[in-house]
PDB file of C-alpha atoms in Angstrom:
ATOM      1  CA  UNK S   1     -36.722 -79.550-183.295  1.00 95.00           C
ATOM      2  CA  UNK S   2     -33.295 -78.346-182.214  1.00 94.00           C
ATOM      3  CA  UNK S   3     -30.161 -78.465-184.373  1.00 92.00           C
ATOM      4  CA  UNK S   4     -30.527 -81.324-186.929  1.00 91.00           C
ATOM      5  CA  UNK S   5     -34.098 -81.690-185.702  1.00 94.00           C
ATOM      6  CA  UNK S   6     -34.700 -78.177-187.078  1.00 95.00           C
ATOM      7  CA  UNK S   7     -34.968 -80.136-190.338  1.00 95.00           C
ATOM      8  CA  UNK S   8     -36.428 -83.396-188.996  1.00 95.00           C
ATOM      9  CA  UNK S   9     -39.298 -81.821-187.022  1.00 97.00           C
ATOM     10  CA  UNK S  10     -40.778 -79.877-189.948  1.00 98.00           C
ATOM     11  CA  UNK S  11     -40.316 -82.890-192.213  1.00 97.00           C
ATOM     12  CA  UNK S  12     -42.359 -84.952-189.751  1.00 97.00           C
ATOM     13  CA  UNK S  13     -44.945 -82.217-189.241  1.00 98.00           C
ATOM     14  CA  UNK S  14     -45.477 -82.009-192.993  1.00 97.00           C
ATOM     15  CA  UNK S  15     -46.934 -85.500-192.994  1.00 93.00           C
ATOM     16  CA  UNK S  16     -48.633 -85.613-189.607  1.00 95.00           C
ATOM     17  CA  UNK S  17     -51.831 -83.570-189.182  1.00 93.00           C
ATOM     18  CA  UNK S  18     -52.139 -84.436-185.467  1.00 96.00           C
ATOM     19  CA  UNK S  19     -49.146 -82.249-184.536  1.00 97.00           C
ATOM     20  CA  UNK S  20     -50.550 -79.124-182.887  1.00 97.00           C
ATOM     21  CA  UNK S  21     -47.442 -76.890-182.839  1.00 98.00           C
ATOM     22  CA  UNK S  22     -43.900 -76.875-184.198  1.00 98.00           C
ATOM     23  CA  UNK S  23     -40.719 -75.171-182.997  1.00 97.00           C
ATOM     24  CA  UNK S  24     -37.572 -75.216-185.146  1.00 97.00           C
ATOM     25  CA  UNK S  25     -34.239 -73.979-183.802  1.00 96.00           C
ATOM     26  CA  UNK S  26     -32.913 -73.157-186.277  1.00 95.00           C
ATOM     27  CA  UNK S  27     -35.303 -73.515-189.171  1.00 95.00           C
ATOM     28  CA  UNK S  28     -33.632 -75.579-191.890  1.00 95.00           C
ATOM     29  CA  UNK S  29     -34.823 -76.076-195.439  1.00 97.00           C
ATOM     30  CA  UNK S  30     -32.262 -77.674-197.728  1.00 95.00           C
ATOM     31  CA  UNK S  31     -28.839 -79.061-196.851  1.00 92.00           C
ATOM     32  CA  UNK S  32     -27.277 -78.771-200.319  1.00 94.00           C
ATOM     33  CA  UNK S  33     -27.830 -75.012-200.472  1.00 91.00           C
ATOM     34  CA  UNK S  34     -25.583 -74.700-197.395  1.00 87.00           C
ATOM     35  CA  UNK S  35     -22.799 -76.477-199.300  1.00 89.00           C
ATOM     36  CA  UNK S  36     -23.077 -75.257-202.878  1.00 91.00           C
ATOM     37  CA  UNK S  37     -21.806 -72.721-203.823  1.00 86.00           C
ATOM     38  CA  UNK S  38     -20.708 -71.510-200.370  1.00 82.00           C
ATOM     39  CA  UNK S  39     -18.317 -74.322-199.389  1.00 85.00           C
ATOM     40  CA  UNK S  40     -18.089 -76.350-202.588  1.00 91.00           C
ATOM     41  CA  UNK S  41     -18.064 -74.911-206.098  1.00 94.00           C
ATOM     42  CA  UNK S  42     -20.382 -76.305-208.779  1.00 95.00           C
ATOM     43  CA  UNK S  43     -17.615 -78.196-210.613  1.00 95.00           C
ATOM     44  CA  UNK S  44     -16.441 -79.965-207.455  1.00 95.00           C
ATOM     45  CA  UNK S  45     -20.033 -80.731-206.466  1.00 96.00           C
ATOM     46  CA  UNK S  46     -20.564 -82.408-209.842  1.00 97.00           C
ATOM     47  CA  UNK S  47     -17.494 -84.584-209.164  1.00 97.00           C
ATOM     48  CA  UNK S  48     -18.784 -85.418-205.669  1.00 97.00           C
ATOM     49  CA  UNK S  49     -22.154 -86.489-207.082  1.00 97.00           C
ATOM     50  CA  UNK S  50     -20.393 -88.581-209.735  1.00 98.00           C
ATOM     51  CA  UNK S  51     -18.375 -90.337-206.990  1.00 97.00           C
ATOM     52  CA  UNK S  52     -15.133 -89.319-208.667  1.00 98.00           C
ATOM     53  CA  UNK S  53     -12.382 -91.372-206.939  1.00 97.00           C
ATOM     54  CA  UNK S  54      -9.858 -88.503-206.838  1.00 97.00           C
ATOM     55  CA  UNK S  55     -12.407 -86.134-205.340  1.00 97.00           C
ATOM     56  CA  UNK S  56     -13.478 -88.733-202.786  1.00 97.00           C
ATOM     57  CA  UNK S  57      -9.816 -89.298-201.809  1.00 97.00           C
ATOM     58  CA  UNK S  58      -9.293 -85.550-201.337  1.00 95.00           C
ATOM     59  CA  UNK S  59     -12.418 -85.361-199.183  1.00 95.00           C
ATOM     60  CA  UNK S  60     -11.193 -88.241-197.021  1.00 95.00           C
ATOM     61  CA  UNK S  61      -7.816 -86.517-196.591  1.00 95.00           C
ATOM     62  CA  UNK S  62      -9.619 -83.622-194.877  1.00 91.00           C
ATOM     63  CA  UNK S  63     -10.435 -85.948-191.987  1.00 92.00           C
ATOM     64  CA  UNK S  64      -6.754 -85.958-190.986  1.00 91.00           C
ATOM     65  CA  UNK S  65      -7.354 -82.656-189.199  1.00 92.00           C
ATOM     66  CA  UNK S  66      -8.861 -83.386-185.741  1.00 93.00           C
ATOM     67  CA  UNK S  67     -11.553 -80.699-186.062  1.00 91.00           C
ATOM     68  CA  UNK S  68     -12.664 -82.031-189.456  1.00 90.00           C
ATOM     69  CA  UNK S  69     -12.563 -85.616-188.196  1.00 92.00           C
ATOM     70  CA  UNK S  70     -14.870 -84.663-185.325  1.00 92.00           C
ATOM     71  CA  UNK S  71     -17.160 -82.548-187.521  1.00 89.00           C
ATOM     72  CA  UNK S  72     -17.611 -85.131-190.248  1.00 91.00           C
ATOM     73  CA  UNK S  73     -17.372 -88.175-187.982  1.00 92.00           C
ATOM     74  CA  UNK S  74     -20.404 -87.271-185.893  1.00 91.00           C
ATOM     75  CA  UNK S  75     -22.505 -86.367-188.914  1.00 90.00           C
ATOM     76  CA  UNK S  76     -21.404 -89.408-190.910  1.00 95.00           C
ATOM     77  CA  UNK S  77     -22.282 -91.697-187.987  1.00 94.00           C
ATOM     78  CA  UNK S  78     -25.722 -90.095-187.655  1.00 91.00           C
ATOM     79  CA  UNK S  79     -26.483 -90.706-191.315  1.00 92.00           C
ATOM     80  CA  UNK S  80     -24.716 -94.053-191.639  1.00 95.00           C
ATOM     81  CA  UNK S  81     -22.077 -92.837-194.114  1.00 96.00           C
ATOM     82  CA  UNK S  82     -18.686 -94.504-194.323  1.00 95.00           C
ATOM     83  CA  UNK S  83     -16.866 -91.729-196.158  1.00 96.00           C
ATOM     84  CA  UNK S  84     -17.104 -87.965-196.541  1.00 96.00           C
ATOM     85  CA  UNK S  85     -18.061 -88.410-200.192  1.00 96.00           C
ATOM     86  CA  UNK S  86     -20.859 -90.785-199.278  1.00 97.00           C
ATOM     87  CA  UNK S  87     -22.056 -88.349-196.599  1.00 96.00           C
ATOM     88  CA  UNK S  88     -22.118 -85.470-199.095  1.00 96.00           C
ATOM     89  CA  UNK S  89     -24.000 -87.564-201.660  1.00 97.00           C
ATOM     90  CA  UNK S  90     -26.730 -88.109-199.047  1.00 96.00           C
ATOM     91  CA  UNK S  91     -27.369 -84.375-198.653  1.00 95.00           C
ATOM     92  CA  UNK S  92     -29.790 -83.884-201.594  1.00 96.00           C
ATOM     93  CA  UNK S  93     -32.309 -86.117-199.805  1.00 95.00           C
ATOM     94  CA  UNK S  94     -32.505 -83.584-196.960  1.00 94.00           C
ATOM     95  CA  UNK S  95     -34.789 -80.939-198.408  1.00 97.00           C
ATOM     96  CA  UNK S  96     -38.204 -79.659-197.424  1.00 98.00           C
ATOM     97  CA  UNK S  97     -39.047 -78.831-201.036  1.00 97.00           C
ATOM     98  CA  UNK S  98     -42.573 -80.086-201.578  1.00 97.00           C
ATOM     99  CA  UNK S  99     -43.027 -80.642-197.840  1.00 97.00           C
ATOM    100  CA  UNK S 100     -42.845 -77.226-196.117  1.00 98.00           C
ATOM    101  CA  UNK S 101     -46.127 -76.035-197.585  1.00 97.00           C
ATOM    102  CA  UNK S 102     -47.875 -79.118-196.129  1.00 98.00           C
ATOM    103  CA  UNK S 103     -47.113 -78.091-192.533  1.00 98.00           C
ATOM    104  CA  UNK S 104     -50.468 -77.104-191.056  1.00 97.00           C
ATOM    105  CA  UNK S 105     -49.728 -76.351-187.408  1.00 98.00           C
ATOM    106  CA  UNK S 106     -48.595 -73.002-186.010  1.00 98.00           C
ATOM    107  CA  UNK S 107     -44.815 -72.813-186.274  1.00 98.00           C
ATOM    108  CA  UNK S 108     -42.148 -70.914-184.349  1.00 98.00           C
ATOM    109  CA  UNK S 109     -38.804 -70.497-186.095  1.00 98.00           C
ATOM    110  CA  UNK S 110     -35.870 -69.455-183.901  1.00 96.00           C
ATOM    111  CA  UNK S 111     -32.480 -68.305-185.117  1.00 95.00           C
ATOM    112  CA  UNK S 112     -29.363 -67.323-183.206  1.00 94.00           C
ATOM    113  CA  UNK S 113     -27.257 -64.668-184.908  1.00 95.00           C
ATOM    114  CA  UNK S 114     -24.423 -66.371-186.749  1.00 93.00           C
ATOM    115  CA  UNK S 115     -25.940 -69.873-186.641  1.00 93.00           C
ATOM    116  CA  UNK S 116     -24.169 -71.811-189.410  1.00 89.00           C
ATOM    117  CA  UNK S 117     -27.179 -74.075-189.971  1.00 90.00           C
ATOM    118  CA  UNK S 118     -29.912 -71.430-190.055  1.00 94.00           C
ATOM    119  CA  UNK S 119     -32.179 -71.296-193.077  1.00 96.00           C
ATOM    120  CA  UNK S 120     -35.032 -69.638-191.256  1.00 96.00           C
ATOM    121  CA  UNK S 121     -35.953 -67.234-194.032  1.00 97.00           C
ATOM    122  CA  UNK S 122     -35.959 -69.967-196.683  1.00 97.00           C
ATOM    123  CA  UNK S 123     -38.284 -72.123-194.595  1.00 98.00           C
ATOM    124  CA  UNK S 124     -40.516 -69.223-193.521  1.00 98.00           C
ATOM    125  CA  UNK S 125     -40.961 -68.143-197.152  1.00 98.00           C
ATOM    126  CA  UNK S 126     -42.466 -71.525-198.014  1.00 98.00           C
ATOM    127  CA  UNK S 127     -44.735 -71.990-195.010  1.00 98.00           C
ATOM    128  CA  UNK S 128     -48.438 -71.477-195.597  1.00 97.00           C
ATOM    129  CA  UNK S 129     -49.345 -72.092-191.929  1.00 98.00           C
ATOM    130  CA  UNK S 130     -49.341 -69.389-189.253  1.00 98.00           C
ATOM    131  CA  UNK S 131     -45.721 -68.842-188.274  1.00 98.00           C
ATOM    132  CA  UNK S 132     -43.457 -66.484-186.373  1.00 98.00           C
ATOM    133  CA  UNK S 133     -39.710 -65.880-186.541  1.00 97.00           C
ATOM    134  CA  UNK S 134     -37.719 -64.978-183.425  1.00 96.00           C
ATOM    135  CA  UNK S 135     -34.114 -63.890-183.893  1.00 95.00           C
ATOM    136  CA  UNK S 136     -31.623 -63.910-181.055  1.00 94.00           C
ATOM    137  CA  UNK S 137     -28.629 -61.553-181.064  1.00 93.00           C
ATOM    138  CA  UNK S 138     -25.065 -62.300-180.088  1.00 92.00           C
ATOM    139  CA  UNK S 139     -24.926 -58.950-178.264  1.00 92.00           C
ATOM    140  CA  UNK S 140     -27.702 -60.264-176.002  1.00 89.00           C
ATOM    141  CA  UNK S 141     -25.666 -63.389-175.292  1.00 89.00           C
ATOM    142  CA  UNK S 142     -27.764 -65.657-177.484  1.00 90.00           C
ATOM    143  CA  UNK S 143     -25.944 -65.923-180.794  1.00 91.00           C
ATOM    144  CA  UNK S 144     -24.568 -68.999-182.503  1.00 92.00           C
ATOM    145  CA  UNK S 145     -25.957 -72.421-183.226  1.00 90.00           C
ATOM    146  CA  UNK S 146     -29.169 -72.997-181.261  1.00 91.00           C
ATOM    147  CA  UNK S 147     -28.352 -69.941-179.143  1.00 89.00           C
ATOM    148  CA  UNK S 148     -25.629 -72.038-177.531  1.00 80.00           C
ATOM    149  CA  UNK S 149     -24.390 -69.273-175.254  1.00 64.00           C
ATOM    150  CA  UNK S 150     -27.836 -67.992-174.366  1.00 65.00           C
ATOM    151  CA  UNK S 151     -29.928 -71.031-173.479  1.00 62.00           C
ATOM    152  CA  UNK S 152     -31.854 -69.175-170.784  1.00 60.00           C
ATOM    153  CA  UNK S 153     -32.708 -66.438-173.255  1.00 58.00           C
ATOM    154  CA  UNK S 154     -33.985 -68.830-175.933  1.00 56.00           C
ATOM    155  CA  UNK S 155     -35.858 -71.041-173.447  1.00 60.00           C
ATOM    156  CA  UNK S 156     -37.746 -67.992-172.153  1.00 58.00           C
ATOM    157  CA  UNK S 157     -39.094 -67.483-175.684  1.00 59.00           C
ATOM    158  CA  UNK S 158     -40.500 -70.976-175.919  1.00 56.00           C
TER     159      UNK S 158
END
């Protein structure tokens, strides 16, 4: 499971005993913990969850910036959300709480230094199956999301 599939693959493996091995790059555990409190404070998060119209309007205004429009647009389309607020309200459903410990197959967790999505340690701490963590360093040319600049380096590991 690479990128978003670093969440989807373990979620699937948790309920499928026929899977013989799992690779997550990066390992992801819980989408809300990446947002709160790092990007959104608790008070704002409460307003997001309550679908506060003013908060939703402010979130939509962020999409005026091309980089934000691209960032949110792709993710909103993947999840079927029409607005940023709706997209954010979907995030609590994406958690491996109660699922990670059901993964039975050997698991490899990869993490590129500086990967914004990485939650390798959080996932590894909850695994009861045999697992290994491999960390890639930016100085070796393999940092960032899914070792984007070091594909040959990360592929050699797998």
